[in-house]
mmCIF file of C-alpha atoms in Angstrom:
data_model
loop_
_atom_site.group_PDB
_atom_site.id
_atom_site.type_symbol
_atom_site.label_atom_id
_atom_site.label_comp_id
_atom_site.label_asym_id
_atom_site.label_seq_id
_atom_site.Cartn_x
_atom_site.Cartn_y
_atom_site.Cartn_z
ATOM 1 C CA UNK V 20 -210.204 136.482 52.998
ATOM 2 C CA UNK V 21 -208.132 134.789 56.066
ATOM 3 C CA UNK V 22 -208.733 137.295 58.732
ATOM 4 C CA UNK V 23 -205.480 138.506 60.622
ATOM 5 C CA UNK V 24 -206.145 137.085 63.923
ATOM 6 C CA UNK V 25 -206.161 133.495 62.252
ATOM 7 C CA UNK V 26 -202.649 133.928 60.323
ATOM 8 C CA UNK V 27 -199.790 131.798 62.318
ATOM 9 C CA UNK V 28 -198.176 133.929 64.499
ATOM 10 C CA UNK V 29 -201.191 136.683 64.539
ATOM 11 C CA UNK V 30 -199.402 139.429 62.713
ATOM 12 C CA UNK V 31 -199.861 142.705 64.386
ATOM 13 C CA UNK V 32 -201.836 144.943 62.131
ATOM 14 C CA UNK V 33 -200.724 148.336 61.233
ATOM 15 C CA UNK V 34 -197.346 150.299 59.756
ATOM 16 C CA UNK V 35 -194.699 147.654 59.947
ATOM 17 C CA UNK V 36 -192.364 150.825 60.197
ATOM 18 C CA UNK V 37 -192.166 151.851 63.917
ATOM 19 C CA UNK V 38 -193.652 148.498 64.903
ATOM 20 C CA UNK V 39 -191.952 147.416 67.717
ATOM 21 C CA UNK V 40 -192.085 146.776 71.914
ATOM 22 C CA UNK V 41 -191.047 148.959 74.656
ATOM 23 C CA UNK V 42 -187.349 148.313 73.675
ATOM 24 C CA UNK V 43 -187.023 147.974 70.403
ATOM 25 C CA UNK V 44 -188.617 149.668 66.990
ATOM 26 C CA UNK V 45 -188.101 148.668 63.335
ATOM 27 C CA UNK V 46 -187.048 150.707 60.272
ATOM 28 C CA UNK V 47 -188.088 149.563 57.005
ATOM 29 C CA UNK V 48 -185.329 149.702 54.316
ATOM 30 C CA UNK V 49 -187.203 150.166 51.104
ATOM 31 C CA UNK V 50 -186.057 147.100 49.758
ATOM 32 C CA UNK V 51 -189.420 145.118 48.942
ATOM 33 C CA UNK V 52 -189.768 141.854 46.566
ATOM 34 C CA UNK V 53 -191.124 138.716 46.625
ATOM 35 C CA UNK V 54 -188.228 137.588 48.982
ATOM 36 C CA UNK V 55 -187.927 140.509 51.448
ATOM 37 C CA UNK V 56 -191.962 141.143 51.681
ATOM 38 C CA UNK V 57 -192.172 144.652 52.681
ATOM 39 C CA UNK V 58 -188.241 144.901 53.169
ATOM 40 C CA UNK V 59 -185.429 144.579 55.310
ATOM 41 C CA UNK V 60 -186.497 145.480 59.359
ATOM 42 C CA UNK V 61 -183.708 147.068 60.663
ATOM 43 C CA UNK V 62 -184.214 147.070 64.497
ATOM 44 C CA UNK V 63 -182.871 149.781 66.772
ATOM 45 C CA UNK V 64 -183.257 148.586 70.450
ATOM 46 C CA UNK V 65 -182.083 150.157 73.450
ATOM 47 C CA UNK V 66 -183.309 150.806 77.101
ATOM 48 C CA UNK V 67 -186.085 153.217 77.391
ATOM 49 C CA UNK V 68 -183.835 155.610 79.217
ATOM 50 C CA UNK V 69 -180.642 154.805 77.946
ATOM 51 C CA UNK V 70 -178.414 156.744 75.692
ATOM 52 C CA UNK V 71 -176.874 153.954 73.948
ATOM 53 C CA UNK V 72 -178.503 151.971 71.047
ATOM 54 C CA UNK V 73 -177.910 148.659 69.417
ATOM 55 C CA UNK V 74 -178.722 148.027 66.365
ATOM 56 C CA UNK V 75 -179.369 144.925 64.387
ATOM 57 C CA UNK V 76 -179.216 143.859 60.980
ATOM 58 C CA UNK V 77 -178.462 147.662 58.986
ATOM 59 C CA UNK V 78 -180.096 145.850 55.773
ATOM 60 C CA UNK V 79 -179.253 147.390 52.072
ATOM 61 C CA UNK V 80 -176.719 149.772 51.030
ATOM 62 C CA UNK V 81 -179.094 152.556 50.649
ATOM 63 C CA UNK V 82 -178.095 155.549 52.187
ATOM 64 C CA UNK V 83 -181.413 157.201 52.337
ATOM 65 C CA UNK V 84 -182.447 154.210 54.744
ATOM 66 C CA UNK V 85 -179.168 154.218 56.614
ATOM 67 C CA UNK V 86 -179.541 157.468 57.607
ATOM 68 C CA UNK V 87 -182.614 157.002 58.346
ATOM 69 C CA UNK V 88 -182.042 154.839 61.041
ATOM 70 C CA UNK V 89 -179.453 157.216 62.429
ATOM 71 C CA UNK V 90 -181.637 160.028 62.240
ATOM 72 C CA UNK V 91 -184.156 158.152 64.011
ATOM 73 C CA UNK V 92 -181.567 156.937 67.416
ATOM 74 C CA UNK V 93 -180.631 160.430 67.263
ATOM 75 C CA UNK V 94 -184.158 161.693 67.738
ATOM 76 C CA UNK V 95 -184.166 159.330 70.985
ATOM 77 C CA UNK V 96 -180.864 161.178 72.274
ATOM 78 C CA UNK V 97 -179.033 158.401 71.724
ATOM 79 C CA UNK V 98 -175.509 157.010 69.620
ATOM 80 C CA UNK V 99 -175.305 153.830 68.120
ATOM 81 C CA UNK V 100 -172.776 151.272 69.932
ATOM 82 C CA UNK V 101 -173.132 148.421 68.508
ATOM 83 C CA UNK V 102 -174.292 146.857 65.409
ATOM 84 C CA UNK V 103 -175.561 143.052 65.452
ATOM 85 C CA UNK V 104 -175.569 141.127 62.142
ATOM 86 C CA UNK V 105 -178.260 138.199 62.561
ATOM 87 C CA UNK V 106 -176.954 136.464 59.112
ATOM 88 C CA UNK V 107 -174.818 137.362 56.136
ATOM 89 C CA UNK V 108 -177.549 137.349 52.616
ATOM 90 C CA UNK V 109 -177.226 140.704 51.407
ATOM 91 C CA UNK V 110 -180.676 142.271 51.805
ATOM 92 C CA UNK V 111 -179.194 142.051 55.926
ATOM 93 C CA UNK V 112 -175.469 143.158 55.101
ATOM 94 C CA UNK V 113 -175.188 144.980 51.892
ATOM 95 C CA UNK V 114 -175.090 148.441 54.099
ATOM 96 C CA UNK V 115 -173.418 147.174 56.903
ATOM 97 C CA UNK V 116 -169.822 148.325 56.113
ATOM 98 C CA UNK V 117 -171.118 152.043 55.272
ATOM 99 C CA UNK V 118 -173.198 152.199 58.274
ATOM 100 C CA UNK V 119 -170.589 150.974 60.629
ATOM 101 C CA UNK V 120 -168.284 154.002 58.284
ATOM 102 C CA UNK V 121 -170.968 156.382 59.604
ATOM 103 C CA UNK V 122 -171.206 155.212 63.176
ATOM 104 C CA UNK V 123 -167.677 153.890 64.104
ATOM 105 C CA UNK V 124 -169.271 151.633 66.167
ATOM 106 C CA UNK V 125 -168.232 147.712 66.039
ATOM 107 C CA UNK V 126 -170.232 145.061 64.803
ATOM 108 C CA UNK V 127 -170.869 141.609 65.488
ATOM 109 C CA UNK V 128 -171.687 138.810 63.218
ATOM 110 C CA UNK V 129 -171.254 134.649 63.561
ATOM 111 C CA UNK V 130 -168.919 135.399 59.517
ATOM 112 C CA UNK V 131 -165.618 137.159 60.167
ATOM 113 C CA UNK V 132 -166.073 138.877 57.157
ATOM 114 C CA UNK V 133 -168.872 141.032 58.602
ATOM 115 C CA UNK V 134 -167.121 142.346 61.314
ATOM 116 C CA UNK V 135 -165.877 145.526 61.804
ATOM 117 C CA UNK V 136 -164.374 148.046 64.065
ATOM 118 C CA UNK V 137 -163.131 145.332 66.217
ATOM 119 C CA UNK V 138 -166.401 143.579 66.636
ATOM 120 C CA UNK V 139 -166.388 140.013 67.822
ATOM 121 C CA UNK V 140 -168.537 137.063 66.923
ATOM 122 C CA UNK V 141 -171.328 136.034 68.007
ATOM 123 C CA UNK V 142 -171.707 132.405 70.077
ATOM 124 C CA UNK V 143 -173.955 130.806 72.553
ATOM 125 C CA UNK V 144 -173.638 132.137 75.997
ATOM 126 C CA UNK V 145 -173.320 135.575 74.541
ATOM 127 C CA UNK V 146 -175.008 138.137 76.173
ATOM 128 C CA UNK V 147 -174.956 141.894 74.462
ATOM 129 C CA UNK V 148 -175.093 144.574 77.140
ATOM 130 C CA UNK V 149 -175.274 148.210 76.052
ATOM 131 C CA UNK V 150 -176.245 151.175 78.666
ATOM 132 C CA UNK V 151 -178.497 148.146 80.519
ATOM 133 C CA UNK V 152 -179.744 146.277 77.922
ATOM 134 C CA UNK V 153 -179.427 142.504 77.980
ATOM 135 C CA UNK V 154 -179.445 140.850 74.653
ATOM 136 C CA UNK V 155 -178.723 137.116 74.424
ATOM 137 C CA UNK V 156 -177.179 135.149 71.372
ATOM 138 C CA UNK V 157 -179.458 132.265 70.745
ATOM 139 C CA UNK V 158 -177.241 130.776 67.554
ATOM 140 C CA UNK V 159 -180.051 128.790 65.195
ATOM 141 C CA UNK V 160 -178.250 127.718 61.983
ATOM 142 C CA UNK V 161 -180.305 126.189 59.964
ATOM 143 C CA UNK V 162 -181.683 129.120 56.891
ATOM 144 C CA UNK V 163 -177.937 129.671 56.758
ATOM 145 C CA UNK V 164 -174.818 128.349 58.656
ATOM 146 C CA UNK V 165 -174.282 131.490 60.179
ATOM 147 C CA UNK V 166 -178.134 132.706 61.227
ATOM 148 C CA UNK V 167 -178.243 133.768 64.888
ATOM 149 C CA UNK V 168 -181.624 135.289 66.976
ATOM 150 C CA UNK V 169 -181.357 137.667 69.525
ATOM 151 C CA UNK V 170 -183.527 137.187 72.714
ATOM 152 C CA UNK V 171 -184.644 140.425 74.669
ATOM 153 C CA UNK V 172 -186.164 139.452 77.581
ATOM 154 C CA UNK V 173 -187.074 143.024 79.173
ATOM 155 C CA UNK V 174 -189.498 142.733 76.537
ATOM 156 C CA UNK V 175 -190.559 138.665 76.254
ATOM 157 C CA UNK V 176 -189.339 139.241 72.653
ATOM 158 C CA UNK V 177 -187.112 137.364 70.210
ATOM 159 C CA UNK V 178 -185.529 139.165 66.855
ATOM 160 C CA UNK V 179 -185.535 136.421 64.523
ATOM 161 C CA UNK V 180 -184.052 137.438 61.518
ATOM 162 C CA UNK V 181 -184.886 135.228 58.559
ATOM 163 C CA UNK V 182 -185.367 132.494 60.676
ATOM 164 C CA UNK V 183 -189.174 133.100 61.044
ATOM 165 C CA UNK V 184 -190.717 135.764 58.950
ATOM 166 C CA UNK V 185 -193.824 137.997 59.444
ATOM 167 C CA UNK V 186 -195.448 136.486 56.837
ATOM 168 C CA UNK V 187 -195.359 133.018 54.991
ATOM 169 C CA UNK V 188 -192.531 130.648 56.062
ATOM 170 C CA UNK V 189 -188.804 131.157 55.295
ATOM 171 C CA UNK V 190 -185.921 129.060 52.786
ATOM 172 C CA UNK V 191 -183.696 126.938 54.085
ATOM 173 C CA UNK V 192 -180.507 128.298 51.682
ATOM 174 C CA UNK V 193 -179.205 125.144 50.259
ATOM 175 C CA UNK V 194 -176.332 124.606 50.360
ATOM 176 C CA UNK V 195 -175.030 126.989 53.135
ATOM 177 C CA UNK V 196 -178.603 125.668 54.947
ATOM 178 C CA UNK V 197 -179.412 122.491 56.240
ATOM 179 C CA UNK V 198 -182.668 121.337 57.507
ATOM 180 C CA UNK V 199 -181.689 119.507 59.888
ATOM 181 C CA UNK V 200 -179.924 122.353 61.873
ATOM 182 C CA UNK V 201 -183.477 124.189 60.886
ATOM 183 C CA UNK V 202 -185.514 122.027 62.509
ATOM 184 C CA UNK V 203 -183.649 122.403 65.232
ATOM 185 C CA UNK V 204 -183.000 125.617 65.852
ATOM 186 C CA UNK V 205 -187.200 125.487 65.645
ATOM 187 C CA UNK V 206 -187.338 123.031 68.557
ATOM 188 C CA UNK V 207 -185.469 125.536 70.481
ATOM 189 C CA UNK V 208 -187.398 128.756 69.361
ATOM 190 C CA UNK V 209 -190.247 126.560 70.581
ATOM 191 C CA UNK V 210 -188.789 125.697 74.206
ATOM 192 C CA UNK V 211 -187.751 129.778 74.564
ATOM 193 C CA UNK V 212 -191.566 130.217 73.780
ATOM 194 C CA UNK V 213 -192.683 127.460 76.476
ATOM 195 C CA UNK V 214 -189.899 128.236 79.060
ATOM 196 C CA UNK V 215 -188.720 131.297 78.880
ATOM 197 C CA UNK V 216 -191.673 133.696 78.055
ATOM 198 C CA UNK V 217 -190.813 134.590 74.976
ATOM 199 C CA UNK V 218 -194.601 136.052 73.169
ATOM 200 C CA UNK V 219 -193.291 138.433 70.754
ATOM 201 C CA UNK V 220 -190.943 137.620 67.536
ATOM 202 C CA UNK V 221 -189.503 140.803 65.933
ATOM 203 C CA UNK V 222 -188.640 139.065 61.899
ATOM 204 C CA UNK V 223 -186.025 140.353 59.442
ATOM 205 C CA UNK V 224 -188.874 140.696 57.127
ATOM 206 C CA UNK V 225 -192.896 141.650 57.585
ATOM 207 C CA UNK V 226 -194.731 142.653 60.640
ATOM 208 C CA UNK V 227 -194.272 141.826 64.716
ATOM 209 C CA UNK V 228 -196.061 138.254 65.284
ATOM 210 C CA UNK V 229 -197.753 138.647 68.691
ATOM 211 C CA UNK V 230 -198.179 134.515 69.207
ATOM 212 C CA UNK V 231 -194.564 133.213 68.929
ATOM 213 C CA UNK V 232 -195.357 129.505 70.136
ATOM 214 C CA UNK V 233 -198.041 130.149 67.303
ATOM 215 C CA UNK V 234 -196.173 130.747 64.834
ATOM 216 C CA UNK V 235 -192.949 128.688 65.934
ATOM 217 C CA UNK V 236 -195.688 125.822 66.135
ATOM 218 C CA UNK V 237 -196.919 126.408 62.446
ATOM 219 C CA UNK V 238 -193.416 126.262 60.995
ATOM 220 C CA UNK V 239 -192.870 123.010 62.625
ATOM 221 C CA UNK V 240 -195.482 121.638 61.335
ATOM 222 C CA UNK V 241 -195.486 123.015 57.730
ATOM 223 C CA UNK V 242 -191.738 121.616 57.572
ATOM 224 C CA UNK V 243 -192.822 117.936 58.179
ATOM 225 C CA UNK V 244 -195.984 118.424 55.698
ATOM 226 C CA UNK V 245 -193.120 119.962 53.095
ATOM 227 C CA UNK V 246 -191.031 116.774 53.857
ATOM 228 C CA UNK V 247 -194.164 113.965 53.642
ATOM 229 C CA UNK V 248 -194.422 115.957 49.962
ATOM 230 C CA UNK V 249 -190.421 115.885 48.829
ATOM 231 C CA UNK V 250 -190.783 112.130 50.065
ATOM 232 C CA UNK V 251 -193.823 111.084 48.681
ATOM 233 C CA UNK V 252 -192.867 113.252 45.177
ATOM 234 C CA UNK V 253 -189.468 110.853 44.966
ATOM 235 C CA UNK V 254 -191.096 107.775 45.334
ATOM 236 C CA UNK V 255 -193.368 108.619 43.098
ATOM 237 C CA UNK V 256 -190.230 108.936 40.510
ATOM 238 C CA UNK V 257 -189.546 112.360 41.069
ATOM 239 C CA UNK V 258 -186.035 112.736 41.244
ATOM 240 C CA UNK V 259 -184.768 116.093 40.814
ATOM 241 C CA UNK V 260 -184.899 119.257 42.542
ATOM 242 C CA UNK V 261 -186.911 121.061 39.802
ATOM 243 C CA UNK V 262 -189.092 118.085 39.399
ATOM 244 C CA UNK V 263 -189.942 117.810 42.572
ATOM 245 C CA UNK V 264 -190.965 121.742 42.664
ATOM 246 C CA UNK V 265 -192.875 121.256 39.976
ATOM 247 C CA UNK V 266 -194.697 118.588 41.647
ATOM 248 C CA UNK V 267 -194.876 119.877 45.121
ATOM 249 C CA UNK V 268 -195.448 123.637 44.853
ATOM 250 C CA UNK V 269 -197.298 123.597 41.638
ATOM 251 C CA UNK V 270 -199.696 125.862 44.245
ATOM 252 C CA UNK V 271 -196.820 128.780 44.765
ATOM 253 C CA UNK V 272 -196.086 131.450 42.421
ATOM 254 C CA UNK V 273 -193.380 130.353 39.882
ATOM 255 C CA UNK V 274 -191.523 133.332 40.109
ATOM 256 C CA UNK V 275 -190.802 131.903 43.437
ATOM 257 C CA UNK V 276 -189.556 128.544 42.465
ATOM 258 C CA UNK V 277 -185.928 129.050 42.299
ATOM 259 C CA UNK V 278 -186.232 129.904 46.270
ATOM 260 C CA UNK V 279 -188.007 126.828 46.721
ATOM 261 C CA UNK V 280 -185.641 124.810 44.817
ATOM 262 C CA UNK V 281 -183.249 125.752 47.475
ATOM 263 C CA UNK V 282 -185.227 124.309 50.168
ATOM 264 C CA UNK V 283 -186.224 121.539 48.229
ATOM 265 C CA UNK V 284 -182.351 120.571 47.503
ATOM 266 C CA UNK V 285 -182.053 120.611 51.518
ATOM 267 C CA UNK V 286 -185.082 118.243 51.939
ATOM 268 C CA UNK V 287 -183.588 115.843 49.550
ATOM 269 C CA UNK V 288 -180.549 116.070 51.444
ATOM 270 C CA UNK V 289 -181.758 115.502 54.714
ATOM 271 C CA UNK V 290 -184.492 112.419 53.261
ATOM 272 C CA UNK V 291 -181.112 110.998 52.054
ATOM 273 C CA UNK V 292 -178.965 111.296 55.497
ATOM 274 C CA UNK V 293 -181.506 109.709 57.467
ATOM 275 C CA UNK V 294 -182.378 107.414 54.543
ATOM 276 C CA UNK V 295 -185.094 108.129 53.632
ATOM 277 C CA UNK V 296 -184.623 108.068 49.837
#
């Protein structure tokens, strides 16, 4: 068995529920599968002594877990007063229209269609302020057109999203997903690692990874071995997306295939507009 230390990214071990730093502290939505791992995180993340909370990424439409996670700011003596979407799949946004219902607060989000309340969007440069808390917009399309990671640096933390996950690597969602943009929105996870002291990544999905250049590192490199594979499978004379699964991540549990497709279908894309294939 790999030991935990060893795992890209050193997952913290422990209750991914309550996980957290100084500013900010998960709440699983009960939402587990092969896709979402454990579940949706929904982060609540606020200023130690601040009465204001901001909350990112309200996950299902369960209400059990939605008031959950207002039962839990309350606890803190504090109100929700703003509501961050990092991307629109549903497992993030299902719950996001009743939970901004039961808060009134706005929300944000890069897709129109997710905001609420008045919320704006969400664009480089952005900073999020609530009762002293600094949040800034670091916009890294690339799993979807509209994925977006939120960098606390009170805490030399970054909340990912599904951008990089707590465990395993993440799908770039073909079509809406390019790889391209992925890589480099990874590139630029990496320099906020190297520059800007950024240790800590807080995922949409699985537990707090304590080495971010770690883990940033690994998915850089596991996205150019994926891509020697997609390239080497075509000119070996595979030529479709499900061949080229088949061929490639013959290794990976089948019942994840169709997610891999997805990824695939953006490798081919990109081997094709750099021609490569």
């Amino acid at each position: 068995m790999t030991e935990a230390t060893a795992l890209p990214g050193r997952p913290l071990d422990g209750p991914i529920d309550g996980s957290g730093t100084a500013r900010a502290r998960c709440v699983l939505a009960p939402n587990p599968s092969a896709m979402t791992l454990d579940g949706t995180n929904t982060w609540i993340v606020a200023e130690p002594d601040s009465d204001l909370a901001v909350v990112v990424d309200p996950g299902p439409l369960d209400e059990t877990h939605l008031r959950n996670v207002l039962d839990t700011v309350a606890r803190d003596g504090r109100r929700v007063a703003l509501t961050v979407l990092t991307h629109g799949h549903p497992d993030h946004s299902d719950g996001l229209a009743r939970f901004a219902e039961l808060t009134g607060a706005p929300v944000r989000a890069v897709d129109p269609a997710f905001r609420h309340h008045g919320g704006g969007g969400l664009a480089e440069g952005d900073v999020i302020t609530a009762g002293g808390l600094e949040l800034y917009v670091v916009p890294t399309p690339g799993h979807t057109a509209d994925s977006v990671c939120l960098h606390l640096p009170a805490d030399g933390a970054l909340l990912t999203g599904d951008t990089v996950i707590g465990r395993g690597t993440t799908v770039v969602a073909h079509p809406d997903g390019r790889l391209g943009d992925y890589l480099d929105a990874l590139r630029r996870l990496r320099a906020l690692t190297v520059d800007e002291g950024v240790g800590t990544l807080l995922p949409g999905h699985g537990p707090v990874l304590s080495d971010a250049q770690g883990a940033v590192e690994f998915y850089l490199a596991h996205r150019a071995n994926r891509l020697a594979q997609v390239e080497t499978a075509v000119e070996n004379g595979h030529r479709t997306a499900a061949e080229v699964v088949a061929h490639v991540y013959a290794d990976v549990d089948r019942s994840l295939w169709p997610a891999a497709e997805q990824s695939v279908r953006a490798q081919l894309d990109y081997l094709h507009e750099h021609g490569l294939s």
